[in-house]
One Martini backbone bead per residue (centre of mass of N, CA, C, O) as a GRO file, in nm:
protein
  442
    1MET     BB    1  -0.955  -0.108   3.624
    2SER     BB    2  -0.709  -0.320   3.593
    3LYS     BB    3  -0.424  -0.453   3.531
    4LEU     BB    4  -0.500  -0.690   3.393
    5PHE     BB    5  -0.698  -0.601   3.135
    6TRP     BB    6  -0.510  -0.399   3.028
    7ILE     BB    7  -0.278  -0.585   2.960
    8ILE     BB    8  -0.430  -0.772   2.760
    9PHE     BB    9  -0.559  -0.555   2.594
   10LEU     BB   10  -0.274  -0.498   2.487
   11LEU     BB   11  -0.193  -0.782   2.404
   12LEU     BB   12  -0.440  -0.806   2.161
   13MET     BB   13  -0.359  -0.496   1.985
   14LEU     BB   14  -0.051  -0.671   1.981
   15TYR     BB   15  -0.182  -0.957   1.780
   16THR     BB   16  -0.463  -0.881   1.640
   17ILE     BB   17  -0.622  -0.580   1.636
   18LEU     BB   18  -0.353  -0.384   1.495
   19PRO     BB   19  -0.335  -0.578   1.222
   20THR     BB   20  -0.640  -0.619   1.092
   21ILE     BB   21  -0.683  -0.302   1.062
   22LEU     BB   22  -0.534  -0.320   0.883
   23ILE     BB   23  -0.563  -0.488   0.683
   24ARG     BB   24  -0.851  -0.378   0.621
   25LEU     BB   25  -0.794  -0.028   0.598
   26PHE     BB   26  -0.544  -0.087   0.360
   27GLY     BB   27  -0.475  -0.273   0.308
   28LEU     BB   28  -0.178  -0.526   0.404
   29TRP     BB   29  -0.025  -0.758   0.287
   30MET     BB   30  -0.289  -0.762   0.147
   31TYR     BB   31  -0.554  -0.887  -0.081
   32LYS     BB   32  -0.845  -0.657  -0.195
   33LYS     BB   33  -0.774  -0.523  -0.493
   34LYS     BB   34  -0.696  -0.377  -0.743
   35LYS     BB   35  -0.731  -0.071  -0.924
   36SER     BB   36  -0.697  -0.204  -1.190
   37GLY     BB   37  -0.846  -0.267  -1.490
   38SER     BB   38  -1.044  -0.659  -1.495
   39GLY     BB   39  -1.228  -0.799  -1.339
   40ILE     BB   40  -1.351  -1.060  -1.144
   41ALA     BB   41  -1.384  -1.268  -0.843
   42LEU     BB   42  -1.531  -1.505  -0.737
   43THR     BB   43  -1.438  -1.665  -0.391
   44PHE     BB   44  -1.479  -1.959  -0.177
   45ASP     BB   45  -1.562  -2.047   0.157
   46ASP     BB   46  -1.578  -2.415   0.397
   47GLY     BB   47  -1.516  -2.609   0.217
   48PRO     BB   48  -1.600  -2.907   0.116
   49ASP     BB   49  -1.956  -3.033   0.004
   50PRO     BB   50  -2.149  -3.206  -0.056
   51GLU     BB   51  -2.377  -3.116  -0.145
   52PHE     BB   52  -2.293  -2.803  -0.296
   53THR     BB   53  -2.016  -2.833  -0.438
   54PRO     BB   54  -2.174  -2.974  -0.717
   55ILE     BB   55  -2.388  -2.747  -0.779
   56LEU     BB   56  -2.148  -2.516  -0.844
   57LEU     BB   57  -1.986  -2.600  -1.030
   58ASP     BB   58  -2.244  -2.684  -1.258
   59LEU     BB   59  -2.274  -2.354  -1.259
   60LEU     BB   60  -1.957  -2.284  -1.333
   61GLN     BB   61  -1.989  -2.421  -1.591
   62LYS     BB   62  -2.223  -2.297  -1.768
   63TYR     BB   63  -2.061  -2.004  -1.726
   64GLN     BB   64  -1.746  -2.085  -1.783
   65ILE     BB   65  -1.607  -2.038  -1.450
   66LYS     BB   66  -1.342  -1.921  -1.279
   67ALA     BB   67  -1.250  -2.001  -0.937
   68THR     BB   68  -1.202  -1.995  -0.582
   69PHE     BB   69  -1.095  -2.227  -0.293
   70PHE     BB   70  -1.138  -2.219   0.015
   71VAL     BB   71  -1.005  -2.460   0.220
   72LEU     BB   72  -1.059  -2.704   0.448
   73GLY     BB   73  -0.870  -2.970   0.547
   74SER     BB   74  -1.096  -3.162   0.690
   75LYS     BB   75  -1.269  -3.141   0.421
   76ALA     BB   76  -1.091  -3.289   0.222
   77GLU     BB   77  -1.052  -3.519   0.332
   78LYS     BB   78  -1.279  -3.624   0.340
   79TYR     BB   79  -1.348  -3.478  -0.005
   80PRO     BB   80  -1.094  -3.576  -0.222
   81GLN     BB   81  -1.309  -3.534  -0.467
   82LEU     BB   82  -1.383  -3.261  -0.492
   83ILE     BB   83  -1.077  -3.209  -0.451
   84LYS     BB   84  -1.025  -3.334  -0.773
   85ARG     BB   85  -1.236  -3.131  -0.929
   86ILE     BB   86  -1.224  -2.861  -0.845
   87HIS     BB   87  -0.938  -2.928  -1.112
   88GLN     BB   88  -1.011  -2.976  -1.321
   89GLU     BB   89  -1.193  -2.771  -1.315
   90GLY     BB   90  -0.959  -2.506  -1.320
   91HIS     BB   91  -0.967  -2.408  -0.986
   92LEU     BB   92  -0.849  -2.288  -0.775
   93ILE     BB   93  -0.679  -2.395  -0.438
   94GLY     BB   94  -0.708  -2.282  -0.096
   95ILE     BB   95  -0.662  -2.188   0.225
   96HIS     BB   96  -0.895  -2.180   0.517
   97ASN     BB   97  -0.819  -2.410   0.767
   98TYR     BB   98  -0.850  -2.679   0.862
   99VAL     BB   99  -1.050  -2.542   1.104
  100HIS     BB  100  -1.299  -2.293   1.160
  101TRP     BB  101  -1.043  -2.100   1.327
  102ALA     BB  102  -0.948  -1.802   1.492
  103ASN     BB  103  -0.585  -1.670   1.507
  104ALA     BB  104  -0.623  -1.509   1.762
  105PHE     BB  105  -0.713  -1.814   1.895
  106MET     BB  106  -0.434  -1.854   1.835
  107THR     BB  107  -0.062  -1.955   1.881
  108PRO     BB  108   0.143  -1.991   1.590
  109ASN     BB  109   0.224  -2.244   1.578
  110LYS     BB  110  -0.088  -2.317   1.526
  111VAL     BB  111  -0.122  -2.243   1.276
  112ARG     BB  112   0.111  -2.390   1.129
  113ARG     BB  113  -0.057  -2.670   1.164
  114GLN     BB  114  -0.250  -2.633   1.024
  115LEU     BB  115  -0.153  -2.534   0.727
  116ASP     BB  116   0.057  -2.774   0.699
  117SER     BB  117  -0.157  -2.935   0.665
  118SER     BB  118  -0.362  -2.901   0.448
  119VAL     BB  119  -0.027  -2.919   0.276
  120ASN     BB  120  -0.081  -3.186   0.271
  121VAL     BB  121  -0.357  -3.298   0.155
  122ILE     BB  122  -0.397  -3.139  -0.103
  123GLU     BB  123  -0.083  -3.212  -0.198
  124ASN     BB  124  -0.253  -3.581  -0.217
  125ILE     BB  125  -0.461  -3.504  -0.430
  126ILE     BB  126  -0.339  -3.288  -0.668
  127GLY     BB  127  -0.039  -3.200  -0.689
  128ILE     BB  128  -0.025  -2.925  -0.523
  129LYS     BB  129   0.075  -2.687  -0.420
  130PRO     BB  130  -0.108  -2.387  -0.174
  131ILE     BB  131  -0.033  -2.032  -0.217
  132TYR     BB  132  -0.319  -1.944  -0.073
  133TYR     BB  133  -0.474  -1.704   0.174
  134ARG     BB  134  -0.789  -1.700   0.416
  135PRO     BB  135  -0.800  -1.649   0.727
  136PRO     BB  136  -1.102  -1.626   0.919
  137TRP     BB  137  -1.300  -1.389   0.872
  138GLY     BB  138  -1.056  -1.217   0.903
  139ILE     BB  139  -0.808  -1.272   1.126
  140ILE     BB  140  -0.532  -1.249   1.253
  141ASN     BB  141  -0.192  -1.239   1.393
  142LEU     BB  142   0.098  -1.132   1.474
  143PHE     BB  143   0.272  -1.396   1.289
  144ASP     BB  144   0.137  -1.410   0.990
  145LEU     BB  145   0.373  -1.253   0.873
  146LEU     BB  146   0.525  -1.496   0.820
  147LEU     BB  147   0.407  -1.584   0.640
  148LEU     BB  148   0.494  -1.457   0.317
  149LYS     BB  149   0.654  -1.613   0.202
  150GLN     BB  150   0.487  -1.878   0.151
  151PHE     BB  151   0.185  -1.678   0.131
  152ARG     BB  152  -0.112  -1.564  -0.032
  153LEU     BB  153  -0.323  -1.319   0.147
  154VAL     BB  154  -0.660  -1.306   0.116
  155LEU     BB  155  -0.934  -1.108   0.057
  156TRP     BB  156  -1.237  -0.868   0.045
  157SER     BB  157  -1.470  -0.631  -0.094
  158ILE     BB  158  -1.709  -0.829  -0.074
  159MET     BB  159  -1.997  -0.909   0.136
  160VAL     BB  160  -2.381  -1.103   0.198
  161GLY     BB  161  -2.455  -1.220   0.404
  162ASP     BB  162  -2.505  -1.576   0.324
  163TRP     BB  163  -2.475  -1.756   0.576
  164ARG     BB  164  -2.781  -1.679   0.576
  165SER     BB  165  -3.142  -1.731   0.511
  166LYS     BB  166  -3.243  -1.438   0.522
  167GLY     BB  167  -3.413  -1.308   0.249
  168GLY     BB  168  -3.263  -1.479   0.021
  169LYS     BB  169  -3.193  -1.468  -0.258
  170GLU     BB  170  -3.265  -1.169  -0.262
  171ARG     BB  171  -3.037  -1.028  -0.079
  172ILE     BB  172  -2.819  -1.147  -0.232
  173GLU     BB  173  -2.877  -0.985  -0.498
  174THR     BB  174  -2.894  -0.733  -0.450
  175GLN     BB  175  -2.615  -0.690  -0.287
  176LEU     BB  176  -2.451  -0.760  -0.595
  177LEU     BB  177  -2.541  -0.553  -0.766
  178ALA     BB  178  -2.481  -0.287  -0.526
  179LYS     BB  179  -2.144  -0.313  -0.544
  180LEU     BB  180  -2.040  -0.385  -0.867
  181LYS     BB  181  -1.735  -0.394  -0.972
  182ASN     BB  182  -1.487  -0.375  -1.085
  183ASN     BB  183  -1.223  -0.520  -0.886
  184ASP     BB  184  -1.315  -0.758  -0.714
  185VAL     BB  185  -1.430  -0.918  -0.462
  186ILE     BB  186  -1.608  -1.256  -0.420
  187VAL     BB  187  -1.724  -1.347  -0.068
  188LEU     BB  188  -1.869  -1.704  -0.057
  189HIS     BB  189  -2.022  -1.997   0.059
  190ASP     BB  190  -2.059  -2.338   0.015
  191SER     BB  191  -2.123  -2.356   0.365
  192GLY     BB  192  -2.293  -2.446   0.691
  193GLN     BB  193  -2.159  -2.537   0.895
  194THR     BB  194  -2.025  -2.336   1.107
  195PHE     BB  195  -2.020  -2.074   1.310
  196GLY     BB  196  -2.295  -1.901   1.187
  197ALA     BB  197  -2.440  -2.092   1.016
  198ASP     BB  198  -2.637  -2.178   0.797
  199LYS     BB  199  -2.745  -2.494   0.679
  200ASN     BB  200  -2.904  -2.392   0.421
  201ALA     BB  201  -2.759  -2.131   0.238
  202PRO     BB  202  -2.631  -2.164   0.048
  203LYS     BB  203  -2.921  -2.229  -0.168
  204TYR     BB  204  -2.914  -1.991  -0.174
  205MET     BB  205  -2.640  -1.854  -0.235
  206LEU     BB  206  -2.692  -2.026  -0.566
  207ALA     BB  207  -2.992  -1.857  -0.601
  208ALA     BB  208  -2.813  -1.566  -0.656
  209LEU     BB  209  -2.559  -1.694  -0.866
  210ASP     BB  210  -2.709  -1.720  -1.127
  211ASP     BB  211  -2.827  -1.438  -1.146
  212PHE     BB  212  -2.653  -1.337  -1.157
  213LEU     BB  213  -2.441  -1.503  -1.367
  214GLU     BB  214  -2.639  -1.392  -1.614
  215ILE     BB  215  -2.597  -1.067  -1.604
  216CYS     BB  216  -2.324  -1.034  -1.638
  217GLN     BB  217  -2.296  -1.160  -1.886
  218HIS     BB  218  -2.404  -0.958  -2.042
  219ARG     BB  219  -2.253  -0.721  -1.902
  220GLY     BB  220  -1.939  -0.815  -1.921
  221TYR     BB  221  -1.831  -0.981  -1.760
  222HIS     BB  222  -1.587  -1.130  -1.616
  223PHE     BB  223  -1.419  -1.423  -1.369
  224LEU     BB  224  -1.096  -1.492  -1.185
  225ARG     BB  225  -0.865  -1.570  -1.085
  226ILE     BB  226  -0.682  -1.542  -0.882
  227ASP     BB  227  -0.422  -1.508  -0.938
  228THR     BB  228  -0.503  -1.362  -1.249
  229TYR     BB  229  -0.569  -1.153  -1.137
  230MET     BB  230  -0.303  -1.030  -1.009
  231GLN     BB  231  -0.158  -1.015  -1.210
  232LEU     BB  232  -0.262  -0.788  -1.363
  233ASN     BB  233  -0.077  -0.588  -1.089
  234ASN     BB  234   0.136  -0.708  -1.000
  235LEU     BB  235   0.117  -0.933  -0.720
  236ALA     BB  236   0.185  -1.181  -0.698
  237LYS     BB  237   0.499  -1.093  -0.660
  238GLN     BB  238   0.495  -1.002  -0.413
  239GLY     BB  239   0.679  -0.960  -0.135
  240PRO     BB  240   0.649  -0.867   0.200
  241ALA     BB  241   0.817  -0.639   0.124
  242PRO     BB  242   0.656  -0.436   0.005
  243LEU     BB  243   0.404  -0.453   0.223
  244LEU     BB  244   0.590  -0.352   0.463
  245LYS     BB  245   0.668  -0.054   0.302
  246ARG     BB  246   0.335   0.043   0.294
  247LEU     BB  247   0.401   0.123   0.580
  248ILE     BB  248   0.584   0.231   0.610
  249ILE     BB  249   0.546   0.480   0.446
  250TYR     BB  250   0.222   0.571   0.622
  251LEU     BB  251   0.340   0.637   0.864
  252TRP     BB  252   0.529   0.821   0.823
  253LEU     BB  253   0.351   1.010   0.639
  254LYS     BB  254   0.166   1.022   0.885
  255TRP     BB  255   0.381   1.261   1.055
  256GLU     BB  256   0.418   1.458   0.863
  257HIS     BB  257   0.169   1.596   0.874
  258LEU     BB  258   0.198   1.643   1.200
  259PHE     BB  259   0.472   1.854   1.199
  260HIS     BB  260   0.364   2.038   1.050
  261ARG     BB  261   0.084   2.123   1.201
  262LEU     BB  262   0.304   2.182   1.443
  263PHE     BB  263   0.505   2.436   1.246
  264ASN     BB  264   0.332   2.524   0.997
  265ILE     BB  265   0.341   2.346   0.739
  266HIS     BB  266   0.300   2.483   0.392
  267PRO     BB  267   0.136   2.526   0.091
  268ILE     BB  268   0.183   2.699  -0.157
  269ASP     BB  269   0.096   2.538  -0.428
  270VAL     BB  270  -0.173   2.369  -0.435
  271ASN     BB  271  -0.139   2.270  -0.795
  272ASN     BB  272   0.193   2.170  -0.616
  273GLN     BB  273   0.287   2.021  -0.413
  274ILE     BB  274   0.643   1.978  -0.353
  275PHE     BB  275   0.621   2.140  -0.169
  276TYR     BB  276   0.700   2.289   0.222
  277SER     BB  277   0.636   2.571   0.387
  278ARG     BB  278   0.751   2.828   0.607
  279VAL     BB  279   0.912   3.199   0.769
  280ARG     BB  280   1.210   3.171   0.919
  281LYS     BB  281   1.459   3.273   1.119
  282TYR     BB  282   1.774   3.181   1.048
  283HIS     BB  283   2.064   2.988   1.209
  284GLY     BB  284   2.315   2.928   1.049
  285LYS     BB  285   2.530   2.994   0.850
  286THR     BB  286   2.678   3.147   0.631
  287ILE     BB  287   2.552   3.238   0.308
  288HIS     BB  288   2.679   3.250  -0.008
  289LEU     BB  289   2.639   3.339  -0.325
  290ALA     BB  290   2.633   3.342  -0.567
  291ASN     BB  291   2.564   3.669  -0.695
  292GLY     BB  292   2.675   3.815  -0.422
  293GLU     BB  293   2.549   3.745  -0.152
  294VAL     BB  294   2.358   3.708   0.164
  295ILE     BB  295   2.257   3.427   0.429
  296SER     BB  296   2.255   3.515   0.764
  297PRO     BB  297   2.190   3.531   1.086
  298GLY     BB  298   1.806   3.643   1.100
  299ASP     BB  299   1.716   3.616   0.894
  300LYS     BB  300   1.492   3.586   0.649
  301VAL     BB  301   1.334   3.288   0.553
  302VAL     BB  302   1.232   3.026   0.319
  303GLU     BB  303   1.143   2.734   0.425
  304LEU     BB  304   1.198   2.387   0.282
  305HIS     BB  305   0.999   2.117   0.178
  306PHE     BB  306   0.998   1.860   0.090
  307ASN     BB  307   0.685   1.643  -0.087
  308ASN     BB  308   0.680   1.286   0.019
  309GLU     BB  309   0.416   1.282  -0.080
  310LYS     BB  310   0.499   1.353  -0.420
  311LEU     BB  311   0.750   1.167  -0.428
  312SER     BB  312   0.608   0.866  -0.364
  313GLN     BB  313   0.445   0.938  -0.669
  314LEU     BB  314   0.643   0.990  -0.862
  315ILE     BB  315   0.800   0.674  -0.837
  316ALA     BB  316   0.510   0.501  -0.861
  317GLU     BB  317   0.538   0.642  -1.176
  318SER     BB  318   0.822   0.609  -1.253
  319ASN     BB  319   0.993   0.398  -1.430
  320THR     BB  320   1.320   0.573  -1.412
  321MET     BB  321   1.559   0.771  -1.276
  322VAL     BB  322   1.509   0.956  -1.497
  323GLN     BB  323   1.148   0.954  -1.454
  324LEU     BB  324   1.232   1.138  -1.252
  325ALA     BB  325   1.400   1.367  -1.251
  326VAL     BB  326   1.218   1.501  -1.478
  327ASN     BB  327   0.984   1.535  -1.306
  328MET     BB  328   1.068   1.693  -1.139
  329ILE     BB  329   1.201   1.900  -1.322
  330ARG     BB  330   0.906   2.047  -1.364
  331ASP     BB  331   0.793   2.128  -1.063
  332VAL     BB  332   0.985   2.320  -1.020
  333GLN     BB  333   1.011   2.491  -1.231
  334ARG     BB  334   0.629   2.525  -1.150
  335PHE     BB  335   0.697   2.656  -0.888
  336LEU     BB  336   0.906   2.925  -0.887
  337PRO     BB  337   0.644   3.110  -0.966
  338LYS     BB  338   0.507   3.123  -0.754
  339MET     BB  339   0.731   3.170  -0.523
  340THR     BB  340   0.717   3.537  -0.628
  341GLN     BB  341   0.425   3.546  -0.562
  342TYR     BB  342   0.441   3.479  -0.257
  343LEU     BB  343   0.676   3.704  -0.178
  344HIS     BB  344   0.531   3.933  -0.178
  345ARG     BB  345   0.402   3.916   0.087
  346HIS     BB  346   0.711   3.871   0.177
  347THR     BB  347   0.945   4.145   0.204
  348GLU     BB  348   1.056   4.007   0.477
  349VAL     BB  349   1.283   3.843   0.295
  350LYS     BB  350   1.595   3.689   0.149
  351GLY     BB  351   1.521   3.396   0.144
  352ILE     BB  352   1.587   3.033  -0.026
  353TYR     BB  353   1.558   2.723   0.194
  354GLY     BB  354   1.794   2.380   0.206
  355ILE     BB  355   1.720   2.053   0.287
  356THR     BB  356   1.900   1.777   0.040
  357MET     BB  357   2.009   1.506  -0.143
  358ILE     BB  358   1.822   1.650  -0.366
  359HIS     BB  359   2.030   1.842  -0.537
  360ARG     BB  360   2.035   1.787  -0.882
  361GLY     BB  361   2.024   2.096  -1.068
  362SER     BB  362   1.995   2.337  -0.930
  363LYS     BB  363   2.188   2.538  -1.019
  364GLN     BB  364   2.024   2.531  -1.287
  365LEU     BB  365   1.804   2.709  -1.160
  366GLY     BB  366   1.996   2.915  -0.897
  367PHE     BB  367   2.133   2.729  -0.680
  368THR     BB  368   2.299   2.761  -0.405
  369VAL     BB  369   2.555   2.493  -0.269
  370GLU     BB  370   2.582   2.330   0.045
  371GLU     BB  371   2.801   2.215   0.330
  372LEU     BB  372   2.711   2.085   0.584
  373PRO     BB  373   2.812   2.106   0.879
  374LYS     BB  374   3.016   2.033   1.092
  375GLY     BB  375   2.792   1.780   1.293
  376LEU     BB  376   2.468   1.700   1.460
  377PHE     BB  377   2.311   1.804   1.264
  378ASN     BB  378   2.451   1.691   1.034
  379TYR     BB  379   2.396   1.415   1.117
  380PHE     BB  380   2.100   1.386   1.233
  381THR     BB  381   2.039   1.500   0.870
  382LEU     BB  382   2.153   1.199   0.770
  383ILE     BB  383   1.997   0.963   0.882
  384TYR     BB  384   1.665   1.127   0.795
  385LEU     BB  385   1.801   1.110   0.473
  386ARG     BB  386   1.792   0.801   0.480
  387ILE     BB  387   1.560   0.681   0.590
  388LEU     BB  388   1.379   0.836   0.364
  389LEU     BB  389   1.542   0.652   0.144
  390PHE     BB  390   1.436   0.358   0.235
  391VAL     BB  391   1.186   0.421   0.206
  392LEU     BB  392   1.118   0.555  -0.115
  393HIS     BB  393   1.314   0.343  -0.282
  394PRO     BB  394   1.305   0.116  -0.426
  395ASN     BB  395   1.640   0.098  -0.377
  396GLY     BB  396   1.757   0.259  -0.081
  397ARG     BB  397   1.952   0.063   0.004
  398GLN     BB  398   2.152   0.009  -0.246
  399ARG     BB  399   2.215   0.295  -0.249
  400ILE     BB  400   2.387   0.328   0.040
  401ASP     BB  401   2.548   0.173  -0.050
  402LEU     BB  402   2.698   0.287  -0.305
  403LYS     BB  403   2.636   0.594  -0.243
  404LYS     BB  404   2.757   0.724   0.043
  405GLY     BB  405   2.978   0.952  -0.012
  406LEU     BB  406   2.757   1.132  -0.211
  407LEU     BB  407   2.460   1.098   0.056
  408SER     BB  408   2.433   1.395   0.147
  409PRO     BB  409   2.381   1.731   0.303
  410ARG     BB  410   2.268   2.052   0.136
  411ILE     BB  411   2.242   2.294   0.106
  412VAL     BB  412   1.965   2.499  -0.091
  413ALA     BB  413   2.008   2.846  -0.211
  414ILE     BB  414   1.823   3.177  -0.254
  415SER     BB  415   1.722   3.466  -0.372
  416VAL     BB  416   1.477   3.697  -0.368
  417LEU     BB  417   1.577   3.809  -0.629
  418GLU     BB  418   1.667   3.600  -0.801
  419LEU     BB  419   1.376   3.425  -0.810
  420LYS     BB  420   1.309   3.684  -1.009
  421ARG     BB  421   1.550   3.770  -1.197
  422ARG     BB  422   1.420   3.430  -1.317
  423TYR     BB  423   1.050   3.406  -1.258
  424SER     BB  424   0.897   3.656  -1.296
  425ALA     BB  425   0.824   3.478  -1.498
  426GLU     BB  426   0.713   3.257  -1.700
  427PRO     BB  427   0.890   3.004  -1.799
  428GLU     BB  428   1.064   2.808  -2.078
  429LEU     BB  429   1.153   2.478  -2.027
  430LEU     BB  430   1.442   2.395  -1.932
  431THR     BB  431   1.751   2.238  -1.972
  432ILE     BB  432   1.699   1.883  -1.916
  433SER     BB  433   2.048   1.742  -1.956
  434GLU     BB  434   2.203   1.819  -1.678
  435PRO     BB  435   2.030   1.690  -1.480
  436VAL     BB  436   1.978   1.382  -1.583
  437SER     BB  437   2.334   1.325  -1.598
  438HIS     BB  438   2.324   1.292  -1.258
  439TYR     BB  439   2.156   1.061  -1.249
  440GLN     BB  440   2.265   0.839  -1.467
  441ARG     BB  441   2.508   0.821  -1.229
  442GLN     BB  442   2.394   0.716  -0.948
   0.00000   0.00000   0.00000
């Protein structure tokens, strides 16, 4: 194939294919389904339509359901009375571009003009500026990520091909019921005038929807507007930064999985994977341990690595830094007896060794903590660990800025003899008041 083909393919990958894959597979930057709670978001695209939208509104009124309409600006401009009715009956209005064109085939400026025109049309009709946006076919381009400052981008978790007439209402109803779960976002279409749609398809969608909503009513399902739906899961307050950070964390953890494979690093305790490890020769400076032993260059050691996926999970589950510290210390305490069992199979190992910035409370657990010697290794380790803190910690940037003098890597080590003396029989959990006070001061 020619170089021109590969250049075009690469540009398409960067411009639209890769961003779309990321949002569709991993839910990055877009809202597609709640993780918890209850409630279903019923959403409709491609309208308003003078034939089908009034019937749909009557149906929603029959079941006392509030829905979300992602409308085309050109149709809203043509049928302002329908937009008024949608709004007056308590439904939410979002944007689905001015005309039904995929963002992949438009320049960033063209997408922006489409959205600005649609926003102006809706705002002039109902007096409210819409902030929810669903790109046609769920396809975005790279520059659409800049829209996150202005819009909440919304996808779906259930689509049943209701833009086709084939199979009638039975096919649509069957697929809706088969796929339905609490927390879903359903997308249906109240117009058959877009490219690839059958003009009479909404007739079958409405017939299926009537039966579907009656069944859902008997089953006790609740339907919510997309704004209420997102607020119940604290999603509406998430701007671009949290979503972008999710992508960074995802890519970082994938890199770490690859790193572990390349260097044969494995968890010791499969039930408490707070640490990964490998046995290797120690190559650093001599470490003088608190119990009088030393770890010298050439000694066999177990090199510990924090499981940053587990750390990220602990951060997400902890409401405060104090709670995070308590949870981490308890996990480490549960891990150490397993480490002693592991060392019975590795009699050649003299000590356990790691480098970390998370070392508060280590001395109370029996570890020796020393500064990392100055030099290139110290410099690059510091950069790596600060990037890691920025990625995983919810206030990583602020902590780095405020605590630069304190956030420096330390060697943390303990001898096998000391570890076995302390943890051969699983002890009661140690007091955590002292380590926690360190975290409170950070």
